[in-house]
């Protein structure tokens, strides 16, 4: 997200629900070694989500969606009371809001999302809330210099289900085993970028990524990642560009 890795320290995976989709302006999919600019951990390729900056006019948007799960064909899979109508069916809902504006030389972007899903499998619920912001200050006395701080926070509660009763019997609600979890994730991203008059670019980006994972099976973890990257991009004539830099990563898991 915004050129910075979003891999967790404990499992090394991506929590897709943590990506601020209400504030995504561009998605880049880069395959193979062309992703080398994103570091040695991205040599197989990278998916980069770029968040948006405010335009000349302020912008506000909101969206809401809701729905329900239909009754499955196998009656033993129906764990809710649905004898007459769809009132008792499990439902899901999603709400997103977004606002961006320029205040003189200061750019501000804020977004929020709330998601609730009762699930079509008993006890496999998912409820999460996410808030994110982005700031940028464009210096006037030093042309080409800008700095800011971005942030993202999410809290999620839900349940995991074991799907199989045995080798030849599929899922039964009364025989499943559920693990309830509660997790919080947060990132703070300070950055500074400078474009010289000849088009060269220097950037310093940092990220602190924290997560707290708890559940009812005593398998708790607290992973943290500190990341910093300096990059210098030099442009020559005849469309030649040389990019160099240095990156630092420190991970800690309890």
Short mmCIF file of C-alpha atoms in Angstrom, two decimals:
data_model
loop_
_atom_site.label_atom_id
_atom_site.label_comp_id
_atom_site.label_asym_id
_atom_site.label_seq_id
_atom_site.Cartn_x
_atom_site.Cartn_y
_atom_site.Cartn_z
CA UNK A 1 0.00 0.00 0.00
CA UNK A 2 1.58 3.30 -1.19
CA UNK A 3 4.85 1.49 -2.07
CA UNK A 4 5.24 0.10 1.47
CA UNK A 5 4.91 -3.61 2.37
CA UNK A 6 1.82 -4.76 4.26
CA UNK A 7 3.00 -8.23 5.29
CA UNK A 8 2.38 -9.27 8.89
CA UNK A 9 5.37 -10.14 11.07
CA UNK A 10 3.94 -13.36 12.51
CA UNK A 11 2.52 -15.13 9.44
CA UNK A 12 4.00 -13.07 6.60
CA UNK A 13 0.60 -12.86 4.94
CA UNK A 14 -1.68 -10.08 3.72
CA UNK A 15 -4.87 -9.17 5.57
CA UNK A 16 -6.92 -8.12 2.56
CA UNK A 17 -9.71 -6.66 4.70
CA UNK A 18 -7.18 -4.17 6.11
CA UNK A 19 -6.62 -2.49 2.73
CA UNK A 20 -8.47 0.88 2.68
CA UNK A 21 -10.56 0.12 -0.41
CA UNK A 22 -12.70 3.25 0.04
CA UNK A 23 -9.54 5.30 -0.58
CA UNK A 24 -7.88 3.44 -3.46
CA UNK A 25 -7.21 5.41 -6.62
CA UNK A 26 -4.99 2.99 -8.52
CA UNK A 27 -4.04 -0.69 -8.39
CA UNK A 28 -0.76 -1.80 -9.95
CA UNK A 29 -0.09 -5.47 -10.69
CA UNK A 30 3.59 -6.01 -11.49
CA UNK A 31 4.85 -9.47 -12.44
CA UNK A 32 8.26 -11.01 -12.09
CA UNK A 33 11.59 -9.24 -11.66
CA UNK A 34 10.20 -5.87 -12.73
CA UNK A 35 9.01 -5.53 -9.13
CA UNK A 36 12.63 -5.33 -7.88
CA UNK A 37 12.07 -1.69 -6.85
CA UNK A 38 9.86 -3.00 -4.05
CA UNK A 39 12.66 -5.02 -2.45
CA UNK A 40 13.91 -8.60 -2.38
CA UNK A 41 10.68 -9.91 -0.81
CA UNK A 42 8.72 -8.85 -3.93
CA UNK A 43 10.77 -10.56 -6.66
CA UNK A 44 7.84 -12.84 -7.59
CA UNK A 45 5.70 -9.78 -8.28
CA UNK A 46 3.73 -7.24 -6.32
CA UNK A 47 0.23 -5.78 -6.04
CA UNK A 48 0.51 -2.12 -5.10
CA UNK A 49 -2.52 -0.14 -3.93
CA UNK A 50 -2.13 3.62 -4.30
CA UNK A 51 -4.37 5.83 -2.19
CA UNK A 52 -5.74 9.10 -3.53
CA UNK A 53 -4.89 12.75 -2.98
CA UNK A 54 -7.44 15.57 -3.01
CA UNK A 55 -8.28 17.33 -6.26
CA UNK A 56 -8.97 21.05 -6.68
CA UNK A 57 -12.53 20.66 -5.41
CA UNK A 58 -13.59 18.88 -2.21
CA UNK A 59 -15.13 15.46 -2.68
CA UNK A 60 -17.41 13.42 -0.42
CA UNK A 61 -18.92 10.03 -1.14
CA UNK A 62 -20.80 7.33 0.74
CA UNK A 63 -22.09 3.89 -0.17
CA UNK A 64 -24.14 1.26 1.61
CA UNK A 65 -25.00 -2.32 0.64
CA UNK A 66 -26.91 -5.08 2.36
CA UNK A 67 -28.23 -8.52 1.56
CA UNK A 68 -29.12 -11.94 2.95
CA UNK A 69 -28.17 -15.59 2.45
CA UNK A 70 -30.74 -17.87 0.88
CA UNK A 71 -31.78 -21.23 2.31
CA UNK A 72 -29.43 -24.05 1.19
CA UNK A 73 -30.81 -27.19 -0.44
CA UNK A 74 -29.75 -29.44 2.44
CA UNK A 75 -32.12 -28.82 5.33
CA UNK A 76 -29.56 -29.96 7.91
CA UNK A 77 -27.43 -26.94 6.97
CA UNK A 78 -30.15 -24.48 7.99
CA UNK A 79 -29.23 -23.37 11.50
CA UNK A 80 -31.60 -20.39 11.63
CA UNK A 81 -35.39 -20.25 12.05
CA UNK A 82 -36.73 -19.91 8.50
CA UNK A 83 -40.07 -21.63 8.39
CA UNK A 84 -42.16 -18.88 6.79
CA UNK A 85 -40.13 -15.97 5.34
CA UNK A 86 -36.60 -14.69 4.79
CA UNK A 87 -36.75 -12.54 7.94
CA UNK A 88 -34.64 -15.01 9.88
CA UNK A 89 -31.97 -15.50 7.22
CA UNK A 90 -28.42 -14.39 8.07
CA UNK A 91 -27.60 -10.99 6.61
CA UNK A 92 -24.57 -8.94 5.67
CA UNK A 93 -24.06 -5.18 5.33
CA UNK A 94 -21.33 -2.79 4.29
CA UNK A 95 -21.00 0.99 4.77
CA UNK A 96 -18.19 3.17 3.39
CA UNK A 97 -17.63 6.94 3.58
CA UNK A 98 -14.87 9.06 2.05
CA UNK A 99 -13.93 12.74 2.10
CA UNK A 100 -11.00 14.66 0.58
CA UNK A 101 -10.19 18.35 0.34
CA UNK A 102 -7.37 20.85 -0.09
CA UNK A 103 -6.84 23.50 2.59
CA UNK A 104 -4.39 25.88 0.93
CA UNK A 105 -1.11 23.90 0.85
CA UNK A 106 -2.47 21.12 3.05
CA UNK A 107 -4.15 17.99 1.62
CA UNK A 108 -6.50 15.91 3.77
CA UNK A 109 -8.15 12.57 3.04
CA UNK A 110 -10.28 10.56 5.49
CA UNK A 111 -12.24 7.37 5.01
CA UNK A 112 -14.14 4.82 7.08
CA UNK A 113 -15.74 1.44 6.57
CA UNK A 114 -18.06 -0.76 8.64
CA UNK A 115 -18.76 -4.37 7.66
CA UNK A 116 -20.94 -7.01 9.30
CA UNK A 117 -21.54 -10.55 8.06
CA UNK A 118 -23.54 -13.15 10.00
CA UNK A 119 -22.35 -15.86 7.62
CA UNK A 120 -24.20 -18.77 6.08
CA UNK A 121 -22.27 -21.20 8.31
CA UNK A 122 -23.29 -21.18 11.96
CA UNK A 123 -21.09 -19.03 14.22
CA UNK A 124 -18.79 -18.01 11.34
CA UNK A 125 -19.41 -14.28 11.73
CA UNK A 126 -17.23 -11.34 10.69
CA UNK A 127 -17.62 -7.84 12.08
CA UNK A 128 -15.05 -5.14 11.45
CA UNK A 129 -14.63 -1.37 11.47
CA UNK A 130 -11.85 0.53 9.71
CA UNK A 131 -10.71 4.17 9.73
CA UNK A 132 -7.95 5.70 7.62
CA UNK A 133 -6.53 9.13 6.88
CA UNK A 134 -3.94 10.71 4.63
CA UNK A 135 -2.20 14.09 4.88
CA UNK A 136 0.28 15.99 2.74
CA UNK A 137 1.80 19.44 3.10
CA UNK A 138 3.26 21.06 -0.03
CA UNK A 139 6.01 23.50 0.92
CA UNK A 140 5.97 26.79 -1.01
CA UNK A 141 9.38 28.12 0.01
CA UNK A 142 11.06 24.88 -1.12
CA UNK A 143 9.55 23.99 -4.47
CA UNK A 144 9.10 20.27 -5.01
CA UNK A 145 9.18 19.34 -1.31
CA UNK A 146 6.19 17.70 0.35
CA UNK A 147 5.70 15.73 3.57
CA UNK A 148 2.88 14.06 5.44
CA UNK A 149 1.57 11.21 7.55
CA UNK A 150 -0.88 8.47 6.57
CA UNK A 151 -2.62 6.09 8.95
CA UNK A 152 -4.99 3.13 8.98
CA UNK A 153 -6.73 1.34 11.88
CA UNK A 154 -9.07 -1.66 11.92
CA UNK A 155 -10.79 -3.70 14.62
CA UNK A 156 -12.28 -7.09 13.75
CA UNK A 157 -14.22 -9.81 15.57
CA UNK A 158 -15.40 -13.12 14.21
CA UNK A 159 -15.27 -16.89 14.24
CA UNK A 160 -13.45 -19.62 12.30
CA UNK A 161 -15.15 -22.88 11.47
CA UNK A 162 -13.85 -26.40 10.90
CA UNK A 163 -15.74 -27.48 7.81
CA UNK A 164 -15.57 -31.28 7.81
CA UNK A 165 -17.16 -33.77 10.18
CA UNK A 166 -15.20 -36.71 8.71
CA UNK A 167 -13.55 -37.87 5.51
CA UNK A 168 -16.84 -38.63 3.76
CA UNK A 169 -19.23 -36.23 5.53
CA UNK A 170 -19.29 -32.54 4.81
CA UNK A 171 -20.07 -29.72 7.20
CA UNK A 172 -22.74 -30.08 9.88
CA UNK A 173 -23.49 -27.06 12.12
CA UNK A 174 -23.92 -29.06 15.31
CA UNK A 175 -20.63 -30.89 14.84
CA UNK A 176 -18.39 -27.96 13.98
CA UNK A 177 -15.77 -26.43 16.21
CA UNK A 178 -15.44 -22.68 16.26
CA UNK A 179 -12.62 -20.39 17.34
CA UNK A 180 -13.66 -16.84 18.22
CA UNK A 181 -11.09 -14.16 17.53
CA UNK A 182 -10.55 -10.45 18.15
CA UNK A 183 -7.86 -8.52 16.31
CA UNK A 184 -6.72 -4.93 15.86
CA UNK A 185 -4.32 -3.63 13.21
CA UNK A 186 -2.78 -0.20 12.77
CA UNK A 187 -0.25 1.48 10.51
CA UNK A 188 1.40 4.89 10.78
CA UNK A 189 3.29 6.07 7.67
CA UNK A 190 5.33 9.31 7.81
CA UNK A 191 6.98 10.28 4.52
CA UNK A 192 8.86 13.04 2.70
CA UNK A 193 9.33 13.54 -1.04
CA UNK A 194 11.46 16.01 -2.98
CA UNK A 195 11.51 16.67 -6.73
CA UNK A 196 14.52 18.67 -7.89
CA UNK A 197 14.23 21.19 -10.77
CA UNK A 198 15.80 18.70 -13.20
CA UNK A 199 13.23 16.01 -12.36
CA UNK A 200 15.24 13.86 -9.95
CA UNK A 201 13.26 12.40 -7.09
CA UNK A 202 14.22 11.65 -3.49
CA UNK A 203 11.84 10.00 -1.07
CA UNK A 204 11.95 8.82 2.53
CA UNK A 205 9.11 6.56 3.63
CA UNK A 206 8.54 4.84 6.96
CA UNK A 207 5.89 2.51 8.33
CA UNK A 208 5.03 1.16 11.76
CA UNK A 209 2.67 -1.84 11.50
CA UNK A 210 1.18 -3.24 14.69
CA UNK A 211 -1.32 -6.04 15.20
CA UNK A 212 -2.87 -7.68 18.26
CA UNK A 213 -4.51 -11.09 17.76
CA UNK A 214 -6.45 -12.84 20.53
CA UNK A 215 -8.87 -15.78 20.57
CA UNK A 216 -10.51 -18.25 22.92
CA UNK A 217 -7.93 -21.00 22.30
CA UNK A 218 -4.99 -19.17 23.94
CA UNK A 219 -3.22 -18.75 20.60
CA UNK A 220 -2.53 -15.04 20.93
CA UNK A 221 0.14 -12.98 19.20
CA UNK A 222 1.37 -9.40 18.97
CA UNK A 223 3.46 -8.80 15.82
CA UNK A 224 5.13 -5.47 15.05
CA UNK A 225 7.04 -4.26 11.99
CA UNK A 226 9.24 -1.18 11.61
CA UNK A 227 10.12 -0.32 8.01
CA UNK A 228 12.10 2.56 6.50
CA UNK A 229 13.16 3.20 2.92
CA UNK A 230 15.19 5.92 1.21
CA UNK A 231 15.09 6.05 -2.57
CA UNK A 232 16.87 8.28 -5.09
CA UNK A 233 15.77 8.35 -8.70
CA UNK A 234 18.04 10.10 -11.21
CA UNK A 235 16.85 11.00 -14.71
CA UNK A 236 19.28 11.33 -17.60
CA UNK A 237 18.79 12.29 -21.19
CA UNK A 238 17.60 9.78 -23.77
CA UNK A 239 15.06 8.35 -21.30
CA UNK A 240 17.63 6.74 -19.01
CA UNK A 241 16.64 6.46 -15.33
CA UNK A 242 18.73 5.05 -12.48
CA UNK A 243 17.06 4.21 -9.17
CA UNK A 244 18.99 3.41 -6.01
CA UNK A 245 18.14 3.25 -2.35
CA UNK A 246 18.35 1.49 0.96
CA UNK A 247 15.68 -0.25 3.05
CA UNK A 248 15.51 -1.32 6.68
CA UNK A 249 13.08 -3.80 8.25
CA UNK A 250 12.78 -4.88 11.86
CA UNK A 251 10.12 -7.37 13.01
CA UNK A 252 9.18 -8.55 16.48
CA UNK A 253 6.57 -11.10 17.48
CA UNK A 254 5.33 -11.97 20.97
#
